[in-house]
mmCIF file of C-alpha atoms in Angstrom:
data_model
loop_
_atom_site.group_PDB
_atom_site.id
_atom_site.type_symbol
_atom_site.label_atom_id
_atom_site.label_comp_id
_atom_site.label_asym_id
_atom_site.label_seq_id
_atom_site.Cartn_x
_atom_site.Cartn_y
_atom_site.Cartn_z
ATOM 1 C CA UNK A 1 2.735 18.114 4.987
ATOM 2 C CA UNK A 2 2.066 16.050 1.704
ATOM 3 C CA UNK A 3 3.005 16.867 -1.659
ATOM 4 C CA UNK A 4 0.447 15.385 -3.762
ATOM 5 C CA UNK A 5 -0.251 19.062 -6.559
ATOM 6 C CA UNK A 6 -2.852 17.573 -8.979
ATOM 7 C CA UNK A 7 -2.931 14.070 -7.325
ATOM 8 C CA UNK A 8 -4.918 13.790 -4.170
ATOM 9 C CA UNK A 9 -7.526 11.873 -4.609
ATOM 10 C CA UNK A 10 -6.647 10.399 -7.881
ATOM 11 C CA UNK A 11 -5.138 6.706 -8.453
ATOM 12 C CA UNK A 12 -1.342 8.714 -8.779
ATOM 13 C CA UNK A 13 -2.091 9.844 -5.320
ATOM 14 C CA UNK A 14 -2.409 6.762 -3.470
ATOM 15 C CA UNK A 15 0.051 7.379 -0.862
ATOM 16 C CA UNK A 16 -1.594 10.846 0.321
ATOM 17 C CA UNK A 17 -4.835 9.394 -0.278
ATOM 18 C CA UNK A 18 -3.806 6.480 2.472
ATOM 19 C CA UNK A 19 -1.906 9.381 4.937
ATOM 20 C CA UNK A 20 -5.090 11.293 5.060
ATOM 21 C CA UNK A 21 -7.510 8.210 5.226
ATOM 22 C CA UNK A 22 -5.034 6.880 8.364
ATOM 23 C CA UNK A 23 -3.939 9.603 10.010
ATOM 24 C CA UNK A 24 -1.931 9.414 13.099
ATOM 25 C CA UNK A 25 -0.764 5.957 12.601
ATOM 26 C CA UNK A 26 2.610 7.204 11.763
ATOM 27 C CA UNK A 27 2.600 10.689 10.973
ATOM 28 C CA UNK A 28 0.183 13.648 11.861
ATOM 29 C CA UNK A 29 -0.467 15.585 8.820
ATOM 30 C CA UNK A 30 -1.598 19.056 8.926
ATOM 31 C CA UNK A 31 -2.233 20.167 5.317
ATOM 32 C CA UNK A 32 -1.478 18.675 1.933
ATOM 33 C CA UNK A 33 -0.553 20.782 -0.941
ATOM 34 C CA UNK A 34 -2.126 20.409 -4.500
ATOM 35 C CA UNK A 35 -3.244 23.399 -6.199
ATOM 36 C CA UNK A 36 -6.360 21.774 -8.210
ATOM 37 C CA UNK A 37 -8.098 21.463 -4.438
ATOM 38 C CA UNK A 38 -6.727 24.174 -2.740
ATOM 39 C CA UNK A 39 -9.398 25.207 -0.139
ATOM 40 C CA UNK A 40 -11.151 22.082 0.289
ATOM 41 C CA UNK A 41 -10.904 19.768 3.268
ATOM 42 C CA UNK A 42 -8.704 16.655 2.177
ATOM 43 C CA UNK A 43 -11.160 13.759 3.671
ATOM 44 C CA UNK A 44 -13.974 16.092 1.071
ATOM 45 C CA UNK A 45 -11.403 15.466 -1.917
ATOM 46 C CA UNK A 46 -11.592 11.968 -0.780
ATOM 47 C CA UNK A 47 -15.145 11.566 -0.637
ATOM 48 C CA UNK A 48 -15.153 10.398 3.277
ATOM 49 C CA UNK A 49 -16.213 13.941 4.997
ATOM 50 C CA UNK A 50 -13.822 16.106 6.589
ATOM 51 C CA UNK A 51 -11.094 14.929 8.400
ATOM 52 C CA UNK A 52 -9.018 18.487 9.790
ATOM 53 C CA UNK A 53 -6.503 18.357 7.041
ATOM 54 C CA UNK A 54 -6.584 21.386 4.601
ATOM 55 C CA UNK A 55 -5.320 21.253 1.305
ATOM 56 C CA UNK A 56 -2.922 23.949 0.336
ATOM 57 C CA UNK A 57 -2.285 25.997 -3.105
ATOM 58 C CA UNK A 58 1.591 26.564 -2.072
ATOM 59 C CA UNK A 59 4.662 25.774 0.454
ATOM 60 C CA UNK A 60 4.448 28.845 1.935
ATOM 61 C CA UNK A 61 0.633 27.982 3.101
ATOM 62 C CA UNK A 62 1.428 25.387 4.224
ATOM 63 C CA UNK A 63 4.146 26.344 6.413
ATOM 64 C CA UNK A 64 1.919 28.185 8.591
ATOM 65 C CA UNK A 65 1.053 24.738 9.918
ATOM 66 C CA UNK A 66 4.482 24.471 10.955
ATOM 67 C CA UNK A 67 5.464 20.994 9.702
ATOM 68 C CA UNK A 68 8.448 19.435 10.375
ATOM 69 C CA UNK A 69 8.351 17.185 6.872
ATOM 70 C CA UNK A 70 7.512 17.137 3.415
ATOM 71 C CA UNK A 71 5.962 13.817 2.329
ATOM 72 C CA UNK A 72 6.277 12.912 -1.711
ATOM 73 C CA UNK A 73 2.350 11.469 -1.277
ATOM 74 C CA UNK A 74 2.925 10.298 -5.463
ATOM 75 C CA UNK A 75 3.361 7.277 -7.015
ATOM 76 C CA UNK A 76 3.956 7.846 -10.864
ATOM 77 C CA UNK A 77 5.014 5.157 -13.120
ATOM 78 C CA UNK A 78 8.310 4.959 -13.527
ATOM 79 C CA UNK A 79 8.811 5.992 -10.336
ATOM 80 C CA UNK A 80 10.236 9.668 -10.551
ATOM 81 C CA UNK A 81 9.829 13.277 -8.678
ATOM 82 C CA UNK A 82 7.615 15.380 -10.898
ATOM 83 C CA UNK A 83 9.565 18.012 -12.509
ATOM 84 C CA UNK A 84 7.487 20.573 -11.195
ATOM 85 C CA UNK A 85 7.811 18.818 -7.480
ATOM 86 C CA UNK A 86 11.721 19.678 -7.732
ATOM 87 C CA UNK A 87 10.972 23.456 -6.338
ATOM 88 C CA UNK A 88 9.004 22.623 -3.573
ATOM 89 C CA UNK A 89 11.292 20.060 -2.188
ATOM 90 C CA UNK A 90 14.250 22.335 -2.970
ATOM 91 C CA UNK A 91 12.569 24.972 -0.644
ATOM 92 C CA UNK A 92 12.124 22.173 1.942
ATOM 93 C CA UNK A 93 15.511 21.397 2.075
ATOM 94 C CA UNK A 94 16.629 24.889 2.544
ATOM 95 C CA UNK A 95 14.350 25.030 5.480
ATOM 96 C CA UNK A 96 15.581 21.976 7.242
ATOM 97 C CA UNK A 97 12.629 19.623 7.143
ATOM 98 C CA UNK A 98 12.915 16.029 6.794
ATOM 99 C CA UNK A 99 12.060 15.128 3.195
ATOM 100 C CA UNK A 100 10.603 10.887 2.641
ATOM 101 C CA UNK A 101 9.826 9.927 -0.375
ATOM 102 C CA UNK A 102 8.932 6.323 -1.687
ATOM 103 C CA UNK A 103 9.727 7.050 -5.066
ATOM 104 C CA UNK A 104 12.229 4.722 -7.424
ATOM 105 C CA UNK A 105 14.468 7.751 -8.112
ATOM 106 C CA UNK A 106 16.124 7.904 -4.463
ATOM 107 C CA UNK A 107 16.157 11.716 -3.679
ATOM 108 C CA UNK A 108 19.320 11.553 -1.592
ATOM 109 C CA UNK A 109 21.046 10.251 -4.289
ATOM 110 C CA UNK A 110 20.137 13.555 -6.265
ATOM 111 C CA UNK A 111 23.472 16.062 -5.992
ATOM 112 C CA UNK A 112 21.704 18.321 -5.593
ATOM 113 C CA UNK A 113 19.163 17.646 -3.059
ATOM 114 C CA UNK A 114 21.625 15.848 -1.071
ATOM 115 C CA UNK A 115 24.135 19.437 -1.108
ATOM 116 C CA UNK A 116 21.099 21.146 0.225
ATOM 117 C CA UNK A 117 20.360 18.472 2.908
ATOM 118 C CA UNK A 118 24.586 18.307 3.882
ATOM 119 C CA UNK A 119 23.913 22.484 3.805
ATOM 120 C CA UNK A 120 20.838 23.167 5.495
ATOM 121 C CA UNK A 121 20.739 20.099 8.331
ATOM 122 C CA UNK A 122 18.440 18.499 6.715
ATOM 123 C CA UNK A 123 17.532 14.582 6.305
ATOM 124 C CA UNK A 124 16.032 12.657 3.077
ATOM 125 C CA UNK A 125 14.325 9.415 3.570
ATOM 126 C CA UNK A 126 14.405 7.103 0.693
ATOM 127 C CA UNK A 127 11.609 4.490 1.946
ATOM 128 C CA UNK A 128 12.159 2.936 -1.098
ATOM 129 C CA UNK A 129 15.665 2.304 -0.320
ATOM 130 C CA UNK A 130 17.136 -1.532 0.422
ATOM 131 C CA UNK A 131 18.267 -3.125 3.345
ATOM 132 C CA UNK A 132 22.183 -3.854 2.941
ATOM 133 C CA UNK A 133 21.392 -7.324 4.334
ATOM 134 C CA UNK A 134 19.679 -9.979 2.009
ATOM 135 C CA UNK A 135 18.949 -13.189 1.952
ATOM 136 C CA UNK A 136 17.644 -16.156 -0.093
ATOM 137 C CA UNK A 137 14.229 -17.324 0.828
ATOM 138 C CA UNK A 138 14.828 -20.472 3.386
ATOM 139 C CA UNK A 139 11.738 -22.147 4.033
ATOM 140 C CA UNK A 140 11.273 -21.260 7.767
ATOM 141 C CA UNK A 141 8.425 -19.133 6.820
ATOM 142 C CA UNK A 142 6.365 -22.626 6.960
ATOM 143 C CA UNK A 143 6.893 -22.991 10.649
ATOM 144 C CA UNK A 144 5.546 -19.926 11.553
ATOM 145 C CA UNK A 145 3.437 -19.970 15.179
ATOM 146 C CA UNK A 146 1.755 -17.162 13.405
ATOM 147 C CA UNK A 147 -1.295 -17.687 10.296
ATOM 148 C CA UNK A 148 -0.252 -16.088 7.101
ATOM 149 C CA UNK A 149 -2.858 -13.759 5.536
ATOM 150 C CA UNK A 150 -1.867 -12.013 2.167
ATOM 151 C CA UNK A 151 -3.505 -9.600 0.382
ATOM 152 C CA UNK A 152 -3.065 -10.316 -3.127
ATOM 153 C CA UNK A 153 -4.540 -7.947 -6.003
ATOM 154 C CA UNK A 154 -6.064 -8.624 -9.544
ATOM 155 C CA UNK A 155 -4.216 -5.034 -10.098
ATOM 156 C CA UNK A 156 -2.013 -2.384 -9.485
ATOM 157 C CA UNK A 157 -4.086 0.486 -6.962
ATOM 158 C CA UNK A 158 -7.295 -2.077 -6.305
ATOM 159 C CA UNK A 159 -7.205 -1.260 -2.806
ATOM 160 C CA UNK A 160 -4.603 -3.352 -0.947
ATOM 161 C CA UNK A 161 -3.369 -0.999 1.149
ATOM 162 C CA UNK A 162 -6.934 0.187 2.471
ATOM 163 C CA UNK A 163 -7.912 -3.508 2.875
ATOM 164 C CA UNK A 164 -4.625 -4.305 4.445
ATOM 165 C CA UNK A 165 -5.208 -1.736 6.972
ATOM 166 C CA UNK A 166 -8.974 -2.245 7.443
ATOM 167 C CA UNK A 167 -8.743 -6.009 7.911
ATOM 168 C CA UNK A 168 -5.835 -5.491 10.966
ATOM 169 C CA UNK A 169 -8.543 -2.895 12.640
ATOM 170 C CA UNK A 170 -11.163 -5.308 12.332
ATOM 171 C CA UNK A 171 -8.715 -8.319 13.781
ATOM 172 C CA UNK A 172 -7.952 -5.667 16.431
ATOM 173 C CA UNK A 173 -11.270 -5.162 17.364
ATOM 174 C CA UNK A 174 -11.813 -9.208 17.596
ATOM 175 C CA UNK A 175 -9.172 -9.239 20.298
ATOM 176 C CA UNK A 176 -6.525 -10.577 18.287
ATOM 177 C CA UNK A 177 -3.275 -9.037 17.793
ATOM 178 C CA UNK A 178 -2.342 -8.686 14.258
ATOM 179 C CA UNK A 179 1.500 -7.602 12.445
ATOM 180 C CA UNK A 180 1.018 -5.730 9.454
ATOM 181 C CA UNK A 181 3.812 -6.701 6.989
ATOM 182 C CA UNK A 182 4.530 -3.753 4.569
ATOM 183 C CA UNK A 183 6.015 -4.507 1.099
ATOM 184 C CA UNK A 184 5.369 -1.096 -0.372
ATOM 185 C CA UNK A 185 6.625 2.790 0.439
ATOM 186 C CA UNK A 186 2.762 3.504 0.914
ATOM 187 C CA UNK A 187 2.122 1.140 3.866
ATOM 188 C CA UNK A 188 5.817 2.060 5.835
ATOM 189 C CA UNK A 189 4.470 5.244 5.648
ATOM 190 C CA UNK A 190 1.067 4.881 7.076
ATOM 191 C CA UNK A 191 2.533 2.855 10.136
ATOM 192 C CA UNK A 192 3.274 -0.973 9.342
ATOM 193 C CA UNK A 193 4.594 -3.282 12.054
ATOM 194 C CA UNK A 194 7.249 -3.990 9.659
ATOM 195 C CA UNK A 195 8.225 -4.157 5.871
ATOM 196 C CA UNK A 196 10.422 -3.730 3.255
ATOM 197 C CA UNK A 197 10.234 -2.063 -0.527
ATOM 198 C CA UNK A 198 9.991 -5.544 -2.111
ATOM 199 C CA UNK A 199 10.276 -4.025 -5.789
ATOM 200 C CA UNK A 200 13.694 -1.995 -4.903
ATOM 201 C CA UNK A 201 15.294 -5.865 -4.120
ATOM 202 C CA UNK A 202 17.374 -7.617 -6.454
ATOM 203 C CA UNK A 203 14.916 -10.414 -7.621
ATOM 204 C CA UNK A 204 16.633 -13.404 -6.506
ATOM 205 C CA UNK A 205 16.504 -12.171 -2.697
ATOM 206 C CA UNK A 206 12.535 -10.970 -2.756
ATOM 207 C CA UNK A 207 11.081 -14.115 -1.521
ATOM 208 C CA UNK A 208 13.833 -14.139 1.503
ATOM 209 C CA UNK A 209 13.343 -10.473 2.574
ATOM 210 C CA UNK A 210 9.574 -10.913 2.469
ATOM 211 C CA UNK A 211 10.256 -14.782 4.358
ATOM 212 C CA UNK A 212 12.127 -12.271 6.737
ATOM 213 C CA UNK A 213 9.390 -9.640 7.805
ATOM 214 C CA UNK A 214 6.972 -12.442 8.196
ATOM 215 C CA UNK A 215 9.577 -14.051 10.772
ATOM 216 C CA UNK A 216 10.332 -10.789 12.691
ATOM 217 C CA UNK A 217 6.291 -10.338 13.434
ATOM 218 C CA UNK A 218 6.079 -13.566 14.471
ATOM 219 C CA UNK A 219 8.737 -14.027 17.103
ATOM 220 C CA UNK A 220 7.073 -11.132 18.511
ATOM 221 C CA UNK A 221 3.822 -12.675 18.909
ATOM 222 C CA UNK A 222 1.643 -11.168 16.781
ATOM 223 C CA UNK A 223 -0.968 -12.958 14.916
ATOM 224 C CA UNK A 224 -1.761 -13.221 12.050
ATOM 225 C CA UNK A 225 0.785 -11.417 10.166
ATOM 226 C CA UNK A 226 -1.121 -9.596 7.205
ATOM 227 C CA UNK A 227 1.327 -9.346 4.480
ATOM 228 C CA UNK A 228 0.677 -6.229 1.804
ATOM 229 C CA UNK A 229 0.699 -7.695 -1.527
ATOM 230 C CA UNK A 230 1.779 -5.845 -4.701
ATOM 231 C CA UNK A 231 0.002 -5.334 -8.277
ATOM 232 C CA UNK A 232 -0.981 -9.230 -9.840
ATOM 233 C CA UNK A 233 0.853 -12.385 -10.270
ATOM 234 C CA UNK A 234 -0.595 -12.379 -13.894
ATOM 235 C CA UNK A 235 0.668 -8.576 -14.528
ATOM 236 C CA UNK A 236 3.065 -8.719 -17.330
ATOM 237 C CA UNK A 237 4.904 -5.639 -15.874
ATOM 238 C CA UNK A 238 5.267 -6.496 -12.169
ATOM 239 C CA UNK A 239 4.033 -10.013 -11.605
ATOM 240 C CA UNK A 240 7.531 -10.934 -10.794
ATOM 241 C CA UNK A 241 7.102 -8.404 -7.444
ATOM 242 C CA UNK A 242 3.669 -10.082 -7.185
ATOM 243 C CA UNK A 243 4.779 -13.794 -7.435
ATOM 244 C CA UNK A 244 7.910 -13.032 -4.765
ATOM 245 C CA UNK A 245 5.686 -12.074 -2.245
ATOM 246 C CA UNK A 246 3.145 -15.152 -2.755
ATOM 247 C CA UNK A 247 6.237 -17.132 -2.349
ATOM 248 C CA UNK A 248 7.669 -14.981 0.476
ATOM 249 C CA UNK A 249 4.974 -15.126 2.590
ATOM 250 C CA UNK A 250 3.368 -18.939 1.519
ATOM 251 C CA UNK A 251 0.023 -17.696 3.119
ATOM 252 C CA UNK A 252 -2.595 -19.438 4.732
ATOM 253 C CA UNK A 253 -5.575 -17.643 3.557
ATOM 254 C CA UNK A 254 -5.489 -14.781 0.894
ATOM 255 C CA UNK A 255 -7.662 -12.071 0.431
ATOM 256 C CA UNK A 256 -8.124 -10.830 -3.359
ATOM 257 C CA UNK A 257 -8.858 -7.342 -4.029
ATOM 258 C CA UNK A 258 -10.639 -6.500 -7.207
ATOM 259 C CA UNK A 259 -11.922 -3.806 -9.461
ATOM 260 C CA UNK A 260 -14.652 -5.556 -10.777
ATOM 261 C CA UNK A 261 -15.280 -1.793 -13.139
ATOM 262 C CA UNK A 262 -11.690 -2.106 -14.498
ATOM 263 C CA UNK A 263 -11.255 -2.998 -18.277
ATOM 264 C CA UNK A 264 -8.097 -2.705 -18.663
ATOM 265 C CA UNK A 265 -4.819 -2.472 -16.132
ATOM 266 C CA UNK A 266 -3.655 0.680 -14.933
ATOM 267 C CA UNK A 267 -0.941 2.714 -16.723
ATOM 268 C CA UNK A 268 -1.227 0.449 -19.145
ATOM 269 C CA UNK A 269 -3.293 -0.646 -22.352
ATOM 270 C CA UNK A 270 -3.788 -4.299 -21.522
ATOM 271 C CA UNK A 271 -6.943 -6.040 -20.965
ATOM 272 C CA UNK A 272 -7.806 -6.935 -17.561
ATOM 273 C CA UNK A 273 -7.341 -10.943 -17.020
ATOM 274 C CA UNK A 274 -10.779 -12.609 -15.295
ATOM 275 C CA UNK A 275 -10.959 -12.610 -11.349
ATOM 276 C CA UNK A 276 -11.111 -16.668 -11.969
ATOM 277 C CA UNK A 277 -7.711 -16.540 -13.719
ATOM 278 C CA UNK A 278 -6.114 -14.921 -10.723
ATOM 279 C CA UNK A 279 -7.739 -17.284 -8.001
ATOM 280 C CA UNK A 280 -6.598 -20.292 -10.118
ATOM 281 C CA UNK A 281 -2.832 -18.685 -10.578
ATOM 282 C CA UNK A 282 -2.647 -17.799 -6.712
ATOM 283 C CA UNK A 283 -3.469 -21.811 -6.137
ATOM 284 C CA UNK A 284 -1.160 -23.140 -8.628
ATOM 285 C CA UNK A 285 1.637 -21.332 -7.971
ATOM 286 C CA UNK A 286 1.620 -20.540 -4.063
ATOM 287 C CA UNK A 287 -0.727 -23.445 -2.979
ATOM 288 C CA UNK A 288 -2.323 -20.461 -1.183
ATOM 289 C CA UNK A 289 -6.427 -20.503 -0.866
ATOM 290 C CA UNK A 290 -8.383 -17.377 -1.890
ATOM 291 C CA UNK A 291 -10.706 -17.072 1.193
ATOM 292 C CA UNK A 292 -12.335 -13.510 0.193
ATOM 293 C CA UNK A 293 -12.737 -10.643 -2.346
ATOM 294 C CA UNK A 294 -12.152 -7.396 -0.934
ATOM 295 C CA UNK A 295 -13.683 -4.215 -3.325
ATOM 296 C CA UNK A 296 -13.401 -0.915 -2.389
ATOM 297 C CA UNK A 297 -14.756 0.599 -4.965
ATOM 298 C CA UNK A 298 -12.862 3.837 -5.654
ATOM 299 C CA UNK A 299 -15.706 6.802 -6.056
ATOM 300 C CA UNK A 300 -18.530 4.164 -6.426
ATOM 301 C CA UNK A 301 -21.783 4.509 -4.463
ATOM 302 C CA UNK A 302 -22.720 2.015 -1.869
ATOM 303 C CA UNK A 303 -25.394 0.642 -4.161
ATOM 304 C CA UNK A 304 -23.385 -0.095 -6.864
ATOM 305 C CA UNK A 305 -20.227 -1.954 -4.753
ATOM 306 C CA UNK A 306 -22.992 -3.715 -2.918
ATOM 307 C CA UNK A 307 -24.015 -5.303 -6.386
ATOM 308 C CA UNK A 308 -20.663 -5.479 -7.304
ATOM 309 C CA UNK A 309 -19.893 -8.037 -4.493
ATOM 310 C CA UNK A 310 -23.152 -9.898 -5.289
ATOM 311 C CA UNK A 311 -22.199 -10.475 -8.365
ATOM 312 C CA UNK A 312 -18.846 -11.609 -7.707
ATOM 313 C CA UNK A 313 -20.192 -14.458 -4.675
ATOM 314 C CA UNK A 314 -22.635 -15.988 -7.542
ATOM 315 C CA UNK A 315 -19.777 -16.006 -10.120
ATOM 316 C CA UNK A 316 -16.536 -17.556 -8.127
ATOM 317 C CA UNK A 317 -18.441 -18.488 -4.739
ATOM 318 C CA UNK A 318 -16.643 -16.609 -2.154
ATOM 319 C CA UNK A 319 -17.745 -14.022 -0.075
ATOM 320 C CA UNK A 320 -16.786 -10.320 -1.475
ATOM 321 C CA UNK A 321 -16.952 -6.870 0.512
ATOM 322 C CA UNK A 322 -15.965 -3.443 0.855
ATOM 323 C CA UNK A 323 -13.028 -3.188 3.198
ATOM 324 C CA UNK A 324 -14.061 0.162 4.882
ATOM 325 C CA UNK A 325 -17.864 -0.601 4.960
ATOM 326 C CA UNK A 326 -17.922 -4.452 5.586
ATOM 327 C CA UNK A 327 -14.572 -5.535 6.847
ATOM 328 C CA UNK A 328 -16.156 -8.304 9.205
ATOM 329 C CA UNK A 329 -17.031 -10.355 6.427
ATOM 330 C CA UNK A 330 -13.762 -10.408 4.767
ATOM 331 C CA UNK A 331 -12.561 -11.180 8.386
ATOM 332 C CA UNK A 332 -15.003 -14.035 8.952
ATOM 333 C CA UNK A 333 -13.273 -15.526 5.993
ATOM 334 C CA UNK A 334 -10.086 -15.553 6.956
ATOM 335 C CA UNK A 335 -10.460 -16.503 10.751
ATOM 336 C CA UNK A 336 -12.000 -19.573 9.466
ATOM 337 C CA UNK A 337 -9.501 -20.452 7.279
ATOM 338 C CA UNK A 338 -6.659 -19.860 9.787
ATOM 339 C CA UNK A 339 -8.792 -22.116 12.092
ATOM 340 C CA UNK A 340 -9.273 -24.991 9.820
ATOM 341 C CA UNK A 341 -5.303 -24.952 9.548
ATOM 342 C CA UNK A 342 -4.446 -24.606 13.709
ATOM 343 C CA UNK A 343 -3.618 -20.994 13.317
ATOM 344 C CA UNK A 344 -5.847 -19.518 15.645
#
């Protein structure tokens, strides 16, 4: 079950929204709880039709599903469990489910929590938790077998995650056999290949463990490896996370995904920097080419993301789609690229 009260649905509740939009990759959800929907289908908060996931007013509702974890489906700024979250994962505790949670605040770490866990049998995940082994980035990462696709972002919650996802189904389907690189909690959750919470890494070891992922997917044979980007190289507030990956992963082809409706960044009263700033930045800094714009469109209509991604091929040239309606295109883009450059 997902704990996502007053979230689902909403840009907070991106890591729900993604668990009920992919279900079954990782985990099989049976009802999220968030008492603004309680009632409704999930997939109907989401706007794709129902999906067999009901969304719950309370714990005890939802136990009648009989799950065997709780799932912190929030990402708040900062990073930190909801005050009014701390009862329901108290109550989970006591009942010995599994608790994961990609928060910043690590819930084991919480004395409490973790007495209830040590009392009850229970285990706490911290996704968000680092690996004890780092390293500095090497340069191997360039030899890969493997092409290098990244999904880079003009913003925090523009889709990555969905195109990420979308993109590997639509390689899938093209009979190629593509490694999903994770470098968020959202994306370990849904059922990555592999990854690692970049932003929970001490900064001078980022590009290494991304460098690191890349290298595990690709002595297995998978290709391309699809690396998860995080927020913007050009955001002030996490462009560092941004810039580690770029350099992590030294892609082949990028895809760019864009909220072409956004005037300002989210969480934050900052104006939104032009979609040509970012595909010059991603160039100068990374060397990397920006093959494609992916736009989901969050609770637009198919009419106006359609002329959305018009707009955006007359104004920077490259060809722009909706991830879950279109992914072929964005596809198209990339296997050409990876072509050009002996990948494929």
């Amino acid at each position: 079950m997902i704990l996502a009260d007053k979230a689902l649905g909403t840009l907070e509740g991106k890591t729900a929204n993604v668990l009920v939009m992919y279900n079954r990759r990782r985990f099989d959800v049976v009802a999220v709880i968030d008492s603004s929907h309680a009632g409704m289908d999930a997939g109907e908060v989401l706007g794709i039709g129902k999906v067999g996931i009901p969304v719950v007013l309370s714990l005890e509702e939802a136990l009648k599903r009989k799950p065997e974890a709780l799932i912190v489906g929030v990402a708040t700024i900062g990073g930190f469990l909801p005050p009014e979250y701390r009862l329901v994962v108290r109550q989970a505790l006591k009942l010995g489910l599994e608790v994961w949670s990609g928060l910043h605040q690590f819930l084991g770490d919480d004395p409490e929590f973790a007495s209830l866990a040590r009392e009850h049998g229970a285990r706490i995940v911290d996704v968000r938790r680092p690996p004890t082994r780092l390293r500095i980035w090497s340069g191997e990462v360039l030899r890969t077998r493997c092409g290098r696709v990244l999904v880079a972002g003009t913003d925090c919650v523009v889709g990555k995650n969905v195109t990420v996802l979308e993109v590997a189904g639509e390689l899938e389907r093209n009979g190629l056999k593509p490694g999903i690189a994770a470098t968020g909690q959202t994306l370990i959750l849904a059922g990555a290949h592999a990854g690692v919470v970049v932003d929970a890494i001490p900064s001078d070891f980022c590009p290494g463990v991304v460098e690191e992922v890349v290298l595990d997917l690709d002595s297995k044979g998978l290709n391309p490896v699809v690396v998860e980007g995080q927020a913007s190289i050009l955001h002030p507030a996490y462009g560092q996370v941004s810039l580690a990956i770029l350099y992590g992963c030294m892609p082949d082809a990028v895809i760019l995904a864009h909220d072409p409706w956004r005037k300002v960044r989210d969480g934050f009263d900052q104006p939104m920097r032009p979609l040509e700033h970012e595909i010059e930045a991603i160039r100068l800094t990374g060397g990397a080419e920006v093959v494609a714009i992916s736009v989901m469109g969050w609770g637009r209509s198919r009419s106006e993301i359609e002329e959305a991604c018009e707009g955006i091929e007359r104004r920077v040239g490259l060809p722009a789609a909706d991830p879950r309606r279109n992914p072929g295109k964005l596809v198209d883009a990339v296997v050409d690229r990876l072509k050009s450059v002996g990948k494929l």
